[in-house]
PDB file of C-alpha atoms in Angstrom:
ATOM      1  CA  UNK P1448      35.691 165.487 118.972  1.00  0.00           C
ATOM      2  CA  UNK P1449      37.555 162.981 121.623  1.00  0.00           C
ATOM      3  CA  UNK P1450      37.710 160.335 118.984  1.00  0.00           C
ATOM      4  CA  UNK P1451      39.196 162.568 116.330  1.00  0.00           C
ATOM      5  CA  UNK P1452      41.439 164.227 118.549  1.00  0.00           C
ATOM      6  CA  UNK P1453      42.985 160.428 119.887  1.00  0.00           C
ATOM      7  CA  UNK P1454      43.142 159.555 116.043  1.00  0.00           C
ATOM      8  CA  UNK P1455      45.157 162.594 115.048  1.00  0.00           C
ATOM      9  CA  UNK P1456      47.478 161.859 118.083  1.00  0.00           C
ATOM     10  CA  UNK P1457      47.805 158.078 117.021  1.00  0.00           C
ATOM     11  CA  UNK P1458      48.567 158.748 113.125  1.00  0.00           C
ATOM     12  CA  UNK P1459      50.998 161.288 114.647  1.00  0.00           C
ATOM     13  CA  UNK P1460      52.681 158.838 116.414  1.00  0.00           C
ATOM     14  CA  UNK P1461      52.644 156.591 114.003  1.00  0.00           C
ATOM     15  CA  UNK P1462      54.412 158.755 111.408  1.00  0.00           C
ATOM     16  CA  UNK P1463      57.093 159.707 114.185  1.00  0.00           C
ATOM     17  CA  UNK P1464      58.100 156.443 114.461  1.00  0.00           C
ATOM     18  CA  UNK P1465      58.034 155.536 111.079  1.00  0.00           C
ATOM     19  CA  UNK P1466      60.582 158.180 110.389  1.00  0.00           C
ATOM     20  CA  UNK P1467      62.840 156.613 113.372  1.00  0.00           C
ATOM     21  CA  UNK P1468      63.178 152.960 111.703  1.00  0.00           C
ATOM     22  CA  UNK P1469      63.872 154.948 108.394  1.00  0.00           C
ATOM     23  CA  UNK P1470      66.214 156.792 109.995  1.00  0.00           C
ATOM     24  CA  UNK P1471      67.992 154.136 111.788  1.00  0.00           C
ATOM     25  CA  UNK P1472      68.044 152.333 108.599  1.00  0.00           C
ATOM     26  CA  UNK P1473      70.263 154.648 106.885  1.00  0.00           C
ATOM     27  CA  UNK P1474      72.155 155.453 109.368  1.00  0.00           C
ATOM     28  CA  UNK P1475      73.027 151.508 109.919  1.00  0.00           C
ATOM     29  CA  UNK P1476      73.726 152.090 106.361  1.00  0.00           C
ATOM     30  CA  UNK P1477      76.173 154.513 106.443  1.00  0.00           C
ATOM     31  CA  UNK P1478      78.049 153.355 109.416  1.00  0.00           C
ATOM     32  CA  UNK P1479      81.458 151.785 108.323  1.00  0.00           C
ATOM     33  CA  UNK P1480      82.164 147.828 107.629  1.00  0.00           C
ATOM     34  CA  UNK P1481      83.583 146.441 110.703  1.00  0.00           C
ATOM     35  CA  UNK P1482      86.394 144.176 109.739  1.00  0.00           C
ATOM     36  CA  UNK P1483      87.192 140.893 111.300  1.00  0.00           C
ATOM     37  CA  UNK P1484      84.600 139.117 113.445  1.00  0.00           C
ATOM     38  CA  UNK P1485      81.420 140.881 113.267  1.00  0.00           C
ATOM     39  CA  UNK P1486      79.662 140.689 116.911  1.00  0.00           C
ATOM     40  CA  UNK P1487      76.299 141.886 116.843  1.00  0.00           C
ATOM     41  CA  UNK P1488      73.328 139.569 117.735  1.00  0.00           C
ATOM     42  CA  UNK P1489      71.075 139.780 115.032  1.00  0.00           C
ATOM     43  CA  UNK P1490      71.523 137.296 113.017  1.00  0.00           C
ATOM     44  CA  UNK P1491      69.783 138.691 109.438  1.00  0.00           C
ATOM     45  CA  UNK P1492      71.895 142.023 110.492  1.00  0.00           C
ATOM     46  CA  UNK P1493      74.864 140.077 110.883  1.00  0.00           C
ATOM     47  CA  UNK P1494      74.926 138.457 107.776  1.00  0.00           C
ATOM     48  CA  UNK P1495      73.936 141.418 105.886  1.00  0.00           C
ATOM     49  CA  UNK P1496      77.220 143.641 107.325  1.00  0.00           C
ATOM     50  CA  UNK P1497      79.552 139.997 106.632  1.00  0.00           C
ATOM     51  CA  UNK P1498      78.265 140.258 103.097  1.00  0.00           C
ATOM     52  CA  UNK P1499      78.133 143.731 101.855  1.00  0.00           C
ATOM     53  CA  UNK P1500      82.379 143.814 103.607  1.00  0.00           C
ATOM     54  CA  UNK P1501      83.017 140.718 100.910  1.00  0.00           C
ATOM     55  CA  UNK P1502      81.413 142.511  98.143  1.00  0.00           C
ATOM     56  CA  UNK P1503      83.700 145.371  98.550  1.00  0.00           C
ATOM     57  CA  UNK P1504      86.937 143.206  99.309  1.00  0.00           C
ATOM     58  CA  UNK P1505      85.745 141.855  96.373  1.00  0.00           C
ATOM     59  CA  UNK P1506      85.167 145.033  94.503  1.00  0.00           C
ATOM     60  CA  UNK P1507      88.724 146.640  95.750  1.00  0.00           C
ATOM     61  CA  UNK P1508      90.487 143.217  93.670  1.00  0.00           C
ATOM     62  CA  UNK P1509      88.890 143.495  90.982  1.00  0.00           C
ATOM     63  CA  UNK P1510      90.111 147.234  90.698  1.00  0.00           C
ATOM     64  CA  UNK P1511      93.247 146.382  91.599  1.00  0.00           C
ATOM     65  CA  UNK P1512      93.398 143.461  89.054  1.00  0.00           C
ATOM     66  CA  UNK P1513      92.161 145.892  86.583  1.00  0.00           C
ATOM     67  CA  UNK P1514      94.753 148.410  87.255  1.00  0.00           C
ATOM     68  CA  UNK P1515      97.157 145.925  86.789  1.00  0.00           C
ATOM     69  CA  UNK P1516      96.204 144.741  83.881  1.00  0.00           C
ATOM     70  CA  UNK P1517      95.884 148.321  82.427  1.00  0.00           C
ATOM     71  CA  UNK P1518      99.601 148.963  83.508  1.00  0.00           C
ATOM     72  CA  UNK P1519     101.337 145.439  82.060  1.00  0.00           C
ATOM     73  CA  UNK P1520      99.306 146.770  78.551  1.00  0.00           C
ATOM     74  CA  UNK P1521     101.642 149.691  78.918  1.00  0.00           C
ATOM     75  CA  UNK P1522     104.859 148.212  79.340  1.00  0.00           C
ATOM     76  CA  UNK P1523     105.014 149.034  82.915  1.00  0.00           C
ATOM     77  CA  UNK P1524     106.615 146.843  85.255  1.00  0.00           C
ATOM     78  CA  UNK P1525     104.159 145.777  87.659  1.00  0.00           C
ATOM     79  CA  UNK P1526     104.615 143.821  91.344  1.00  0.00           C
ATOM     80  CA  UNK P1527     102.772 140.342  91.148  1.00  0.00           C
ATOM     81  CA  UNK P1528     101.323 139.284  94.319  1.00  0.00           C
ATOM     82  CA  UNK P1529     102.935 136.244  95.857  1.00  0.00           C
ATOM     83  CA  UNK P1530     100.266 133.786  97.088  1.00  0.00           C
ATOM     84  CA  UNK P1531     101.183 132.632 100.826  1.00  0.00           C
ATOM     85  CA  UNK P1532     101.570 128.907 101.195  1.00  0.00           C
ATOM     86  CA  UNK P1533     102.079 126.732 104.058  1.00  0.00           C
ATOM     87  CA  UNK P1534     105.179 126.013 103.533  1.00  0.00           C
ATOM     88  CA  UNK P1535     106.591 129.430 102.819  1.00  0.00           C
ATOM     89  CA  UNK P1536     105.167 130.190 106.818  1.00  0.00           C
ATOM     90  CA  UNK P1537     107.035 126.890 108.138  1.00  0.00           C
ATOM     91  CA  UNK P1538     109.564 127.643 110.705  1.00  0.00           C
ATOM     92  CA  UNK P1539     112.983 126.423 110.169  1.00  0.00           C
ATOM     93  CA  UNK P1540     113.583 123.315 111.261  1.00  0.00           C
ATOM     94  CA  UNK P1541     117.452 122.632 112.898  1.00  0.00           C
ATOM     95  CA  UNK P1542     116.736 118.449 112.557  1.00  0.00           C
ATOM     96  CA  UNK P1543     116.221 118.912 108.870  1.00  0.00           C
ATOM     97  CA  UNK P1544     119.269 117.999 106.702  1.00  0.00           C
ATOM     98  CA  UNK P1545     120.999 120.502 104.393  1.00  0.00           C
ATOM     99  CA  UNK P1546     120.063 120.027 100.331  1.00  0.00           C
ATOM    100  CA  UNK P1547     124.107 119.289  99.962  1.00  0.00           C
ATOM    101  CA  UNK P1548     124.233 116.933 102.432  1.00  0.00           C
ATOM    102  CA  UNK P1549     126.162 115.949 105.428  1.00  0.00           C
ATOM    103  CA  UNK P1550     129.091 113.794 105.506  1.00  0.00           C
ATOM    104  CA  UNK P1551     128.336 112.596 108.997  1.00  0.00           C
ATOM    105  CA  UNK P1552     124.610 111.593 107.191  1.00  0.00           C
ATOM    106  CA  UNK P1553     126.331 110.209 104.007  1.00  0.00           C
ATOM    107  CA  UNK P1554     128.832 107.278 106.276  1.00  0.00           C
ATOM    108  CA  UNK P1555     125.778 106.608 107.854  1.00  0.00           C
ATOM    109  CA  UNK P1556     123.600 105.202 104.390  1.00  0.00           C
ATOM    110  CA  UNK P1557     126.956 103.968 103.055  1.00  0.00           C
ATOM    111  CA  UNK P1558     126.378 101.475 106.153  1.00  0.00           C
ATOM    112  CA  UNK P1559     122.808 101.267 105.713  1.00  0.00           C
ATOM    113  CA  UNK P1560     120.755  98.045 105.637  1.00  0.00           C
ATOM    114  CA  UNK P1561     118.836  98.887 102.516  1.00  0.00           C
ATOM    115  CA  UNK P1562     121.521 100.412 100.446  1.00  0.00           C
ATOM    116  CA  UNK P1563     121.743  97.082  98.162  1.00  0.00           C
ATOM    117  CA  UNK P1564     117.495  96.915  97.736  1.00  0.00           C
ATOM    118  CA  UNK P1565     117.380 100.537  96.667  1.00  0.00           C
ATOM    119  CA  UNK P1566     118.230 101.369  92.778  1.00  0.00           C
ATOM    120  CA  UNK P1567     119.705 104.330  93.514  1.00  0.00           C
ATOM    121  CA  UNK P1568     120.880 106.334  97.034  1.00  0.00           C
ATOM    122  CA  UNK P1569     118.937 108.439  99.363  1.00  0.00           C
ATOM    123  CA  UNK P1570     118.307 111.978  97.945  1.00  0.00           C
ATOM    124  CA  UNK P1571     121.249 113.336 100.187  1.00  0.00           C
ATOM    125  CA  UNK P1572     124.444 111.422  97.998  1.00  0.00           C
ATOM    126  CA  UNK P1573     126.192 113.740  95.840  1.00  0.00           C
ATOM    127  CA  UNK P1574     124.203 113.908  92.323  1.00  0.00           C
ATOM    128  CA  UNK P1575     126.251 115.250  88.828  1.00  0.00           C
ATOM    129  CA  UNK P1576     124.966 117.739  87.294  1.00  0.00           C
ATOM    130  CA  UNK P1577     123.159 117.848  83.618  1.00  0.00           C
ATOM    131  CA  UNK P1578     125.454 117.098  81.089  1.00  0.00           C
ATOM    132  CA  UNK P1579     128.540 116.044  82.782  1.00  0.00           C
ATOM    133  CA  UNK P1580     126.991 111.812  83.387  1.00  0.00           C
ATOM    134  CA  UNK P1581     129.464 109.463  82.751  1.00  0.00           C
ATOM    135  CA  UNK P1582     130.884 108.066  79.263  1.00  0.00           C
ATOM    136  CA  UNK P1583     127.842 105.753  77.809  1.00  0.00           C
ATOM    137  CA  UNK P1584     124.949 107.292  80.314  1.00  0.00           C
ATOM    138  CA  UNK P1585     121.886 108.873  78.903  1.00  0.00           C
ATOM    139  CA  UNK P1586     121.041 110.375  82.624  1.00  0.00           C
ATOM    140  CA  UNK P1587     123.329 111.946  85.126  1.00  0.00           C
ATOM    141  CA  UNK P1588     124.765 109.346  87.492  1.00  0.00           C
ATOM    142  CA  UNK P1589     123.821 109.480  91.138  1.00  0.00           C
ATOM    143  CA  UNK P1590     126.492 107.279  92.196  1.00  0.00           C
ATOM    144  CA  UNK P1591     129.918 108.959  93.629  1.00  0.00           C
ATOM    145  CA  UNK P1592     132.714 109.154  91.359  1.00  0.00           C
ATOM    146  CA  UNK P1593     135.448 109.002  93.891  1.00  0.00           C
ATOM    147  CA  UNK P1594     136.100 106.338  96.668  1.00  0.00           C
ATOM    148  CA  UNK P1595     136.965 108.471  99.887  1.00  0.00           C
ATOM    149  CA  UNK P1596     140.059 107.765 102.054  1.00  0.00           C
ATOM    150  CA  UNK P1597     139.553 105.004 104.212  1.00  0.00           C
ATOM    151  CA  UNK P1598     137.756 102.993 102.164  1.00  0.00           C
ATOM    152  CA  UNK P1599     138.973  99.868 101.373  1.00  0.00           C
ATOM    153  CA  UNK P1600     138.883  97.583  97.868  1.00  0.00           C
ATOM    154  CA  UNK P1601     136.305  95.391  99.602  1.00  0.00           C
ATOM    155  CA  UNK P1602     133.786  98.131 100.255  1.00  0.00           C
ATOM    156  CA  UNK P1603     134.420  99.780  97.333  1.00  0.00           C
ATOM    157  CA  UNK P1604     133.237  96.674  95.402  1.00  0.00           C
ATOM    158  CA  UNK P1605     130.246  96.192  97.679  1.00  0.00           C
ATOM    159  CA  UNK P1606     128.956  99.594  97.020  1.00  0.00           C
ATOM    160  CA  UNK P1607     129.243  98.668  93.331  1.00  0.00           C
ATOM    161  CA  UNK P1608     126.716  95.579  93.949  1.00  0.00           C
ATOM    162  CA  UNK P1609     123.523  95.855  91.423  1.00  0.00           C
ATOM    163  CA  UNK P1610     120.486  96.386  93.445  1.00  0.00           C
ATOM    164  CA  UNK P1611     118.483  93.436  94.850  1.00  0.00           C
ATOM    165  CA  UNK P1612     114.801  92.725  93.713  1.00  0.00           C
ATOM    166  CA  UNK P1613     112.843  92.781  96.495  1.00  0.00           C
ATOM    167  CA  UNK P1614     111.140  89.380  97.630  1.00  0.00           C
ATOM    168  CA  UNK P1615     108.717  89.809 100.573  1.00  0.00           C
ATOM    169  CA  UNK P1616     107.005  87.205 102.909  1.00  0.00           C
ATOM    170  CA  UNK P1617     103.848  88.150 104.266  1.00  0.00           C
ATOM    171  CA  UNK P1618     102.873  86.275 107.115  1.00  0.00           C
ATOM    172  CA  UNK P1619     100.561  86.409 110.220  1.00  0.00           C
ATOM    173  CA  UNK P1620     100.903  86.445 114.374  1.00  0.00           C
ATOM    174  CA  UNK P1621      97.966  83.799 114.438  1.00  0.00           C
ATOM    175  CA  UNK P1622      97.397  80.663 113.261  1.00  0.00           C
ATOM    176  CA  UNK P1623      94.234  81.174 112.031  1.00  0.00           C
ATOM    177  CA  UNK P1624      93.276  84.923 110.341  1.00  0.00           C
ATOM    178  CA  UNK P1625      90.259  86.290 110.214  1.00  0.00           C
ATOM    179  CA  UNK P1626      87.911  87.057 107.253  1.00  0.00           C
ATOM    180  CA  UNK P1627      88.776  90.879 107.269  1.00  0.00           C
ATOM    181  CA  UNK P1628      92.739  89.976 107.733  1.00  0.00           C
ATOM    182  CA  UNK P1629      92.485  88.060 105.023  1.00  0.00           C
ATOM    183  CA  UNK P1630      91.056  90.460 102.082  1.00  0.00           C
ATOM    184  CA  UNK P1631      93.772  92.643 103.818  1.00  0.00           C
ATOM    185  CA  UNK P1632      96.558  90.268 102.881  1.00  0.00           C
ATOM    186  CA  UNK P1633      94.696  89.526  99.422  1.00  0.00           C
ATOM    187  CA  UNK P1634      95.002  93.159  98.676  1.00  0.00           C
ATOM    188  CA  UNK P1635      98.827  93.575  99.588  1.00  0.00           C
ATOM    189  CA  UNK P1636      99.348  90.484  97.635  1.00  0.00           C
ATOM    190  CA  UNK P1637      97.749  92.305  94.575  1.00  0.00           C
ATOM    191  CA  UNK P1638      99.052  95.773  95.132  1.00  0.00           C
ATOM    192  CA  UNK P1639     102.885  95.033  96.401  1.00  0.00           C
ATOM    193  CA  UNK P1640     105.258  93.093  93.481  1.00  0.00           C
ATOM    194  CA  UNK P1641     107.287  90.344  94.911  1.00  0.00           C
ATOM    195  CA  UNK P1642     105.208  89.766  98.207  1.00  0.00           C
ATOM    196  CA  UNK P1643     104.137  86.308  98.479  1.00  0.00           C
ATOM    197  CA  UNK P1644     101.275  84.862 101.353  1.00  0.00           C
ATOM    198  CA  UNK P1645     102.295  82.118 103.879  1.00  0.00           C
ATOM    199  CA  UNK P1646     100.133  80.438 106.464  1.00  0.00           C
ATOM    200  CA  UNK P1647     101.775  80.557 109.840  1.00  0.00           C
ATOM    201  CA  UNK P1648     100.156  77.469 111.420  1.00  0.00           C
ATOM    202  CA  UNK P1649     101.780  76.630 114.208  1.00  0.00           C
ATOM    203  CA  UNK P1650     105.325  77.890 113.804  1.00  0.00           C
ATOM    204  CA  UNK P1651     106.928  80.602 115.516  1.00  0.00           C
ATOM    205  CA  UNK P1652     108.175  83.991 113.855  1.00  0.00           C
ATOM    206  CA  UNK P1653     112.036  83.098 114.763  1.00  0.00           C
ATOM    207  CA  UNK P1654     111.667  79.646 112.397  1.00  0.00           C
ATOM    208  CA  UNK P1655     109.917  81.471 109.964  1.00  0.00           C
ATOM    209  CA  UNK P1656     112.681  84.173 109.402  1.00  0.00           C
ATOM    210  CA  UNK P1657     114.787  81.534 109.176  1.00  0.00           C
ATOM    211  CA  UNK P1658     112.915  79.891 106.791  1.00  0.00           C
ATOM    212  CA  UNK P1659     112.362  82.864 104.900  1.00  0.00           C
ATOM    213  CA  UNK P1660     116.386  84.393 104.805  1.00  0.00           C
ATOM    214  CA  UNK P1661     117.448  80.193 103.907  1.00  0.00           C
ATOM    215  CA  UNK P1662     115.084  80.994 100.725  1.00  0.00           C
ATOM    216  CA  UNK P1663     116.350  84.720  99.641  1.00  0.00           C
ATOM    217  CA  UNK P1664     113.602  86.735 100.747  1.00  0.00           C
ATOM    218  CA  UNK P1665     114.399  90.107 101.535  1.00  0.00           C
ATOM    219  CA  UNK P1666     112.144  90.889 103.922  1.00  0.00           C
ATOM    220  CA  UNK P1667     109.447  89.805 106.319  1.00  0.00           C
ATOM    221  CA  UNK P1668     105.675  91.045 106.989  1.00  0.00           C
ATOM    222  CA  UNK P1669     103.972  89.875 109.942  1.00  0.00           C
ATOM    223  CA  UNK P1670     100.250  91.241 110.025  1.00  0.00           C
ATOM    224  CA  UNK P1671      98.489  91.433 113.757  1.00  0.00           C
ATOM    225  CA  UNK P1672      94.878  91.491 114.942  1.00  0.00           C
ATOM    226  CA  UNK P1673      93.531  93.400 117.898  1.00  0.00           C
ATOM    227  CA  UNK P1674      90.632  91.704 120.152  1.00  0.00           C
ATOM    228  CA  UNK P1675      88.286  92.461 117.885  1.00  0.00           C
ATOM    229  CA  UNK P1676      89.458  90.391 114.982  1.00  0.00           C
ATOM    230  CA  UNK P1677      90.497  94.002 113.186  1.00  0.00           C
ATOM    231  CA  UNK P1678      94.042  94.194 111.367  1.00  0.00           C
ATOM    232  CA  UNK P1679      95.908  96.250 114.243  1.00  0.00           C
ATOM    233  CA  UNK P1680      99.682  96.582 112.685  1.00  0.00           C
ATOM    234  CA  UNK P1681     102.210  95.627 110.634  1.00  0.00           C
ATOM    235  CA  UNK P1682     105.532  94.472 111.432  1.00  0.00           C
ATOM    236  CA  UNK P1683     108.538  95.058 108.960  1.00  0.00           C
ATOM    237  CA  UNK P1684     111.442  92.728 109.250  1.00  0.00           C
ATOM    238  CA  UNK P1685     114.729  93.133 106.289  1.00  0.00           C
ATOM    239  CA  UNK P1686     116.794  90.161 106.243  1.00  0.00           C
ATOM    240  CA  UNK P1687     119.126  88.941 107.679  1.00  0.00           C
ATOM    241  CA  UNK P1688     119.928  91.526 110.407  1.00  0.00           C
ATOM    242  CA  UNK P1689     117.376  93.610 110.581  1.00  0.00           C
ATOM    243  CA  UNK P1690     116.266  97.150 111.220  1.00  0.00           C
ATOM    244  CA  UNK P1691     112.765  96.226 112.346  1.00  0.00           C
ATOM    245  CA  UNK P1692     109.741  99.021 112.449  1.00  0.00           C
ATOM    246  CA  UNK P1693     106.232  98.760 113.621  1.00  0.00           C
ATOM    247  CA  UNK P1694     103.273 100.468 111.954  1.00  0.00           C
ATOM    248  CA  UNK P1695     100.016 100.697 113.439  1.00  0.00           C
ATOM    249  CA  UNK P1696      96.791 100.596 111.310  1.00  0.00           C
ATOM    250  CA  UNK P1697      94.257 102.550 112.083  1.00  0.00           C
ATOM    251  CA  UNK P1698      90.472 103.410 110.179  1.00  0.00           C
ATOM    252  CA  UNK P1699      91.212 100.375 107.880  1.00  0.00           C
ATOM    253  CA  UNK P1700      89.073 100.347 104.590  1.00  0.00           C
ATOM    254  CA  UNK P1701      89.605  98.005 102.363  1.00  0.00           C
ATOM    255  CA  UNK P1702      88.936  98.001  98.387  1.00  0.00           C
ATOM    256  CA  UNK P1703      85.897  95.863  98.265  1.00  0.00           C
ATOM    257  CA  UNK P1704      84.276  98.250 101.073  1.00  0.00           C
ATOM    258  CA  UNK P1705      84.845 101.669  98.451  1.00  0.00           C
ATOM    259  CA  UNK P1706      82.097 102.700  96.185  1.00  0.00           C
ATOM    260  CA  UNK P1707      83.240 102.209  92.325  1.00  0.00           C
ATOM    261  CA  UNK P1708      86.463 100.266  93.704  1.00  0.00           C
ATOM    262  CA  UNK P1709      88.816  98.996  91.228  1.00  0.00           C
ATOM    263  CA  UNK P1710      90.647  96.045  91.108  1.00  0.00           C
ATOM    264  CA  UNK P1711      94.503  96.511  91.188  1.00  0.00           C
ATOM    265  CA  UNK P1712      97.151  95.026  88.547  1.00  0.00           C
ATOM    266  CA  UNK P1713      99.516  92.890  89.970  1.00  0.00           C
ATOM    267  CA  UNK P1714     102.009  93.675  87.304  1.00  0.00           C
ATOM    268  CA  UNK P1715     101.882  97.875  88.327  1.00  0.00           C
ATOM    269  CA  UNK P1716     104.170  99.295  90.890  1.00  0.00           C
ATOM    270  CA  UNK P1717     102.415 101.210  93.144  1.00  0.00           C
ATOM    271  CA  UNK P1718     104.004 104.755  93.633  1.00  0.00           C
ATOM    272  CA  UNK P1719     104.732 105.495  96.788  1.00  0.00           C
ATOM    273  CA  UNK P1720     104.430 109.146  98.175  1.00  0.00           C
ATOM    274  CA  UNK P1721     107.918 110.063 100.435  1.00  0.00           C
ATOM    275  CA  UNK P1722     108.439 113.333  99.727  1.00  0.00           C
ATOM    276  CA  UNK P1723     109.853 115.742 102.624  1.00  0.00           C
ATOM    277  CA  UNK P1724     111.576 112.585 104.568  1.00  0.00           C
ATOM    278  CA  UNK P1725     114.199 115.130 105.207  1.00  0.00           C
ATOM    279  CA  UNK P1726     115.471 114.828 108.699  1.00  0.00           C
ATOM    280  CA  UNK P1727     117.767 111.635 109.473  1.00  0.00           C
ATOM    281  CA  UNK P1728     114.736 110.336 111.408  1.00  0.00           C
ATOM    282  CA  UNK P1729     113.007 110.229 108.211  1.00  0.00           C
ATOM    283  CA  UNK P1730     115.394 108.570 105.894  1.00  0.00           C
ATOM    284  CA  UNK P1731     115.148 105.735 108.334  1.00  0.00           C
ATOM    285  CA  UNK P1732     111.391 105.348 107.899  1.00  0.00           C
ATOM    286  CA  UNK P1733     111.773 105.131 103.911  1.00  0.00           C
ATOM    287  CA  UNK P1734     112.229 101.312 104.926  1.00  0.00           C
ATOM    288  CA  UNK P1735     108.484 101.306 104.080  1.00  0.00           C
ATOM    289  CA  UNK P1736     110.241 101.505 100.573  1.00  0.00           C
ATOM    290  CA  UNK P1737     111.709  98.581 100.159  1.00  0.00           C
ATOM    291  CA  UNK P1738     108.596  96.623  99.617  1.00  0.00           C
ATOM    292  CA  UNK P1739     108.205  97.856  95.962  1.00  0.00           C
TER     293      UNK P1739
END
């Protein structure tokens, strides 16, 4: 009778607490979706509440989508959402330059350095619009059609100059390069037109300038090494008066070290990416342009 009476108490218990967990289950399963971070520590629990809240995000779009659908079938005007992009959030920035220009901005590239290697003028000069280019033009001419006061004949001719091909010297700080400098300067001698290789021996950088403006280059490249025997930076000189700018290289790989590289055409421009240069700072680094 003990044994029977400890058996019916156990199976009682038993069914007691089954009926808790089933309980607790549904209620777990009827609570609402937190949204946001979900902070609970187990981890299968967790991921069950994360996914069942992006099945019904999900769910909700896809009525929403439907709905709209439905109501464009109508005739209905209906709102379309505007996807959110990074620049759309960008705060306004007082250093960038206006899409008119700025006069101040415009004396300042009339002077510039690079004005003759450049086909046509930085993005701020005035540009025609469609359909009113110049007599014998096919496209709308980005060149002013007025000479302001002040001017003079002289610089009214020079800003009429054709554009100068560029012809680039690419050099080195040591006499003697190393094996990784030199597929570096193999591949800039296959990828950039007009740049041509010369050994620096035991010259210094003023002679070789020299050299180089006494035989119409444009420009000059001077590659560096660090201690380790790694191309470090890159210094760009325009002839004859300069600007000068440094540009460090960092996590170097070259084209024999990609998977599937290809070799380059020496004949192809490359196409260089300088899109949202706007602030005056950045039309001065578009000097990395003149090299092609």
């Amino acid at each position: 009778m003990v044994k029977k009476s400890i058996k019916k108490e156990r199976r009682k218990i038993l069914v007691q607490t089954q009926e808790k967990c089933l309980q607790r289950h549904k209620t777990a399963n009827a609570e609402k979706i937190p949204e946001g971070d979900v902070h609970i520590p187990n981890k299968w629990k967790r991921q069950e509440l994360v996914g069942r809240q992006y099945r019904e995000k999900k769910k909700v779009k896809r009525e929403t989508r439907k709905q709209r659908q439905e109501a464009r079938a109508r005739g209905e005007e209906v709102d379309v959402p505007v996807t959110t992009t990074i620049e759309m959030m960008r705060e306004a920035d007082v250093t960038m330059l206006p899409p008119e220009g700025d006069e101040e901005v415009r004396a300042d590239e009339r002077m510039d350095e690079f004005r003759h290697t450049f086909p046509t003028p930085p993005p701020t000069s005035e540009v025609l619009p469609l359909g009113q280019a110049a007599a014998g033009e096919d496209t709308p001419s980005t060149v002013p059609t007025t000479v302001e006061a002040g001017q003079d004949e002289g610089e009214e001719e020079e800003e009429q100059r054709e554009p100068v091909e560029p012809k680039i010297m690419l050099t080195t700080s040591m006499a003697y390069p190393s094996e990784r400098s030199y597929g570096l300067i193999k591949e800039l001698v296959e990828v950039v037109p007009g740049l041509q290789y010369f050994r620096k021996k035991h010259f210094p950088i003023t002679k070789i300038c020299d050299f180089a403006n006494n035989r119409g280059f444009t420009a000059v490249v001077v590659l560096s090494e660090d201690r380790k025997h790694e191309p470090s930076s890159l210094h760009i000189t325009s002839l004859p008066e300069g600007p000068t700018s440094y540009w460090r290289l960092t996590s170097l790989e070259l084209g024999a070290d990609m998977k599937h590289g290809a070799t380059c055409n020496p004949e192809d421009r490359p196409e260089l990416l300088l899109n949202g240069f706007g602030t005056r700072l950045g039309h001065r680094l578009i000097i990395i342009a003149m090299l092609c």
